[in-house]
Tab-separated table of C-alpha atoms (C1' of nucleotides) in Angstrom:
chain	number	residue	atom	x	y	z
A	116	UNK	CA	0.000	0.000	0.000
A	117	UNK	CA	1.637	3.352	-1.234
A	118	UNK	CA	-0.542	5.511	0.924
A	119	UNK	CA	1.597	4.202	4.344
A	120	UNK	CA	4.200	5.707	2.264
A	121	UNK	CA	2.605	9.052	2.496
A	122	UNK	CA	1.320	8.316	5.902
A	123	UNK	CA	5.225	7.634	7.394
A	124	UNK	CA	6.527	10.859	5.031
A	125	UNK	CA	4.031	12.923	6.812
A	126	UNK	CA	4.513	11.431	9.858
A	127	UNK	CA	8.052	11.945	9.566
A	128	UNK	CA	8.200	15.454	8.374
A	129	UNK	CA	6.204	16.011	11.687
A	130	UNK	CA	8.634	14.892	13.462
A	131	UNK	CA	11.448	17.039	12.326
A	132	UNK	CA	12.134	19.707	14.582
A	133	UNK	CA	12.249	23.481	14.430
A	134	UNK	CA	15.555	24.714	13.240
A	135	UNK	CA	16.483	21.551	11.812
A	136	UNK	CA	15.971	20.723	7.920
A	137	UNK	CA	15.813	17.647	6.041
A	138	UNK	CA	16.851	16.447	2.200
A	139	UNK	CA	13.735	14.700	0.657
A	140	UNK	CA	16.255	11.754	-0.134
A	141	UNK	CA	16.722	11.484	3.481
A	142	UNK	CA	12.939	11.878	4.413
A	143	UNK	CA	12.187	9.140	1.580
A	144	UNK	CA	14.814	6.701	2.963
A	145	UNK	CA	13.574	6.976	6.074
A	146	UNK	CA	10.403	6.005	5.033
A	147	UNK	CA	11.521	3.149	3.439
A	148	UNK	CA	12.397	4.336	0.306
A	149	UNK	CA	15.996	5.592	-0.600
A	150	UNK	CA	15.267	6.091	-3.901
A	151	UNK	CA	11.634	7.789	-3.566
A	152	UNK	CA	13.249	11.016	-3.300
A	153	UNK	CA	10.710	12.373	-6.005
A	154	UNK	CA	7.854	10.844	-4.323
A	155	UNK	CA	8.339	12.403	-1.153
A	156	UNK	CA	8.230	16.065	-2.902
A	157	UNK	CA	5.370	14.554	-4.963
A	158	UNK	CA	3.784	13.938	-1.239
A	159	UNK	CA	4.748	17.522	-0.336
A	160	UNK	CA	3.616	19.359	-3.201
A	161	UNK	CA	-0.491	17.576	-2.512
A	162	UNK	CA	0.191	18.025	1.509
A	163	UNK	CA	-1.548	21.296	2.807
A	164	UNK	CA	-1.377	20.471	6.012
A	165	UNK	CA	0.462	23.419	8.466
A	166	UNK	CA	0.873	20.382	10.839
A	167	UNK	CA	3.723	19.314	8.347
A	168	UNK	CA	6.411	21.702	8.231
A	169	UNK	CA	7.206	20.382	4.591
A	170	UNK	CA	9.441	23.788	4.111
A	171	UNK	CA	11.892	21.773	6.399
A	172	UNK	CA	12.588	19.781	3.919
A	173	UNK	CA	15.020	20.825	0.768
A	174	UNK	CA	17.532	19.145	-1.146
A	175	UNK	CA	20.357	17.147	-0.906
A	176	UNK	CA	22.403	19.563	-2.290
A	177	UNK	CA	21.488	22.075	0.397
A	178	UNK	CA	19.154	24.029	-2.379
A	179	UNK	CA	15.469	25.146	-1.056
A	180	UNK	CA	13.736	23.454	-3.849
A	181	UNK	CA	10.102	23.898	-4.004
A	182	UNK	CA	7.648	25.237	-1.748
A	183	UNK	CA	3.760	25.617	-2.606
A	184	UNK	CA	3.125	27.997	-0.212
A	185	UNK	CA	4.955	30.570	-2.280
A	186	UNK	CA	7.914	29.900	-3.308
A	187	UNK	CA	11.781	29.166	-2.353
A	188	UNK	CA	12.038	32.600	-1.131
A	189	UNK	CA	9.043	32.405	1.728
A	190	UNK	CA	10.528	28.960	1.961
A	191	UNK	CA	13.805	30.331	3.365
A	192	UNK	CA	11.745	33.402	5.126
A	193	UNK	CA	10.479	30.406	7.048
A	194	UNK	CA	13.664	28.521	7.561
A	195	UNK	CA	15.549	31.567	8.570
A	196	UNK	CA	12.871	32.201	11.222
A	197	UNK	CA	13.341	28.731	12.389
A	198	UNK	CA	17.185	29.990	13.077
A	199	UNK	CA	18.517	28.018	10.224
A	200	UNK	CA	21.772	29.531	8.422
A	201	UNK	CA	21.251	30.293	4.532
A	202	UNK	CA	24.333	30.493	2.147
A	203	UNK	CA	23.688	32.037	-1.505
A	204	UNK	CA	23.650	27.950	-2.457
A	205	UNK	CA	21.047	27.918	0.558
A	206	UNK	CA	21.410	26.102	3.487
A	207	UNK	CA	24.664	26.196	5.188
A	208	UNK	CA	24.388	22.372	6.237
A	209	UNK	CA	21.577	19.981	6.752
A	210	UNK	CA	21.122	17.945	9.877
A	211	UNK	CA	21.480	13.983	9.036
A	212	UNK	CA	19.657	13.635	12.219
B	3	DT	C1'	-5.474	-0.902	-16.094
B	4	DA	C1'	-2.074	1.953	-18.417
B	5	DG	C1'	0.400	6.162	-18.971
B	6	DC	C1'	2.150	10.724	-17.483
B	7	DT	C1'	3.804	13.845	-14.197
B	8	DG	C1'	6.565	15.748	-10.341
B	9	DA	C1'	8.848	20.383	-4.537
B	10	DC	C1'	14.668	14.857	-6.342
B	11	DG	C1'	19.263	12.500	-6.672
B	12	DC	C1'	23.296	10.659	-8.749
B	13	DA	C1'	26.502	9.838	-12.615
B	14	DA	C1'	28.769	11.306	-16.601
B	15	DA	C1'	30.694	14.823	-19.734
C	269	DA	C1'	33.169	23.453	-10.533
C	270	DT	C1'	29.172	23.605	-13.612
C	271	DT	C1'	25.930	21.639	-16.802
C	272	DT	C1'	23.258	17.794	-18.946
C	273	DG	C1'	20.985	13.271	-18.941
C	274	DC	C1'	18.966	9.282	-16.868
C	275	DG	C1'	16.781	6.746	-13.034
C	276	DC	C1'	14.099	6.451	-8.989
C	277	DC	C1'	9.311	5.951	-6.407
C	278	DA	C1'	4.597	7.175	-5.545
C	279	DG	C1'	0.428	9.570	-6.847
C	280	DC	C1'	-2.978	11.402	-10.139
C	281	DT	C1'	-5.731	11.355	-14.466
DNA sequence: TAGCTGACGCAAA
DNA sequence: ATTTGCGCCAGCT
């Protein structure tokens, strides 16, 4: 069933804290799927929930990504509120957790 | 049921 | 170091 797959992505997301981000590879293998890095943003990108801080998660390379809530740039607005360090890549370094 | 898309990730040039 | 191409998984139409 795929849906758990959403289910423990959202679940996890959740569960990252503030001030701490996560790289959708990460959040996918976590889930059970290393390679479902696409999924996961797939997962974001239809999840409206505020519960699920889904602009804590950005790329592997430390890039912002996508954000549906308006953008990269309220994406880091966010982030930097949390008190997480931006670079002009974007973040400075992501938490393996 | 089958096919396409998408907020990514890694490898190669 | 930067750019381009392919592969990955799950969800939606």
């Amino acid at each position: 069933m795929r849906k758990n797959f959403t289910k423990k992505v959202h679940g996890y997301v959740k569960n990252i804290p503030a001030g701490e981000v996560r790289s959708y590879g990460e959040v996918a293998k976590a889930c059970g799927s290393a390679g479902g890095a696409r999924a996961v943003g797939f997962i974001m990108a239809n999840n409206f929930n505020k519960e699920i801080p889904c602009h804590r998660v950005v790329r592997a390379d430390g890039s912002l990504g996508q954000y549906n809530r308006g953008g990269p740039e309220a994406k880091q607005a966010k982030l930097e509120k949390e008190g997480i360090p931006f670079s002009t890549a974007g973040v400075i370094q992501i938490s393996h957790g």
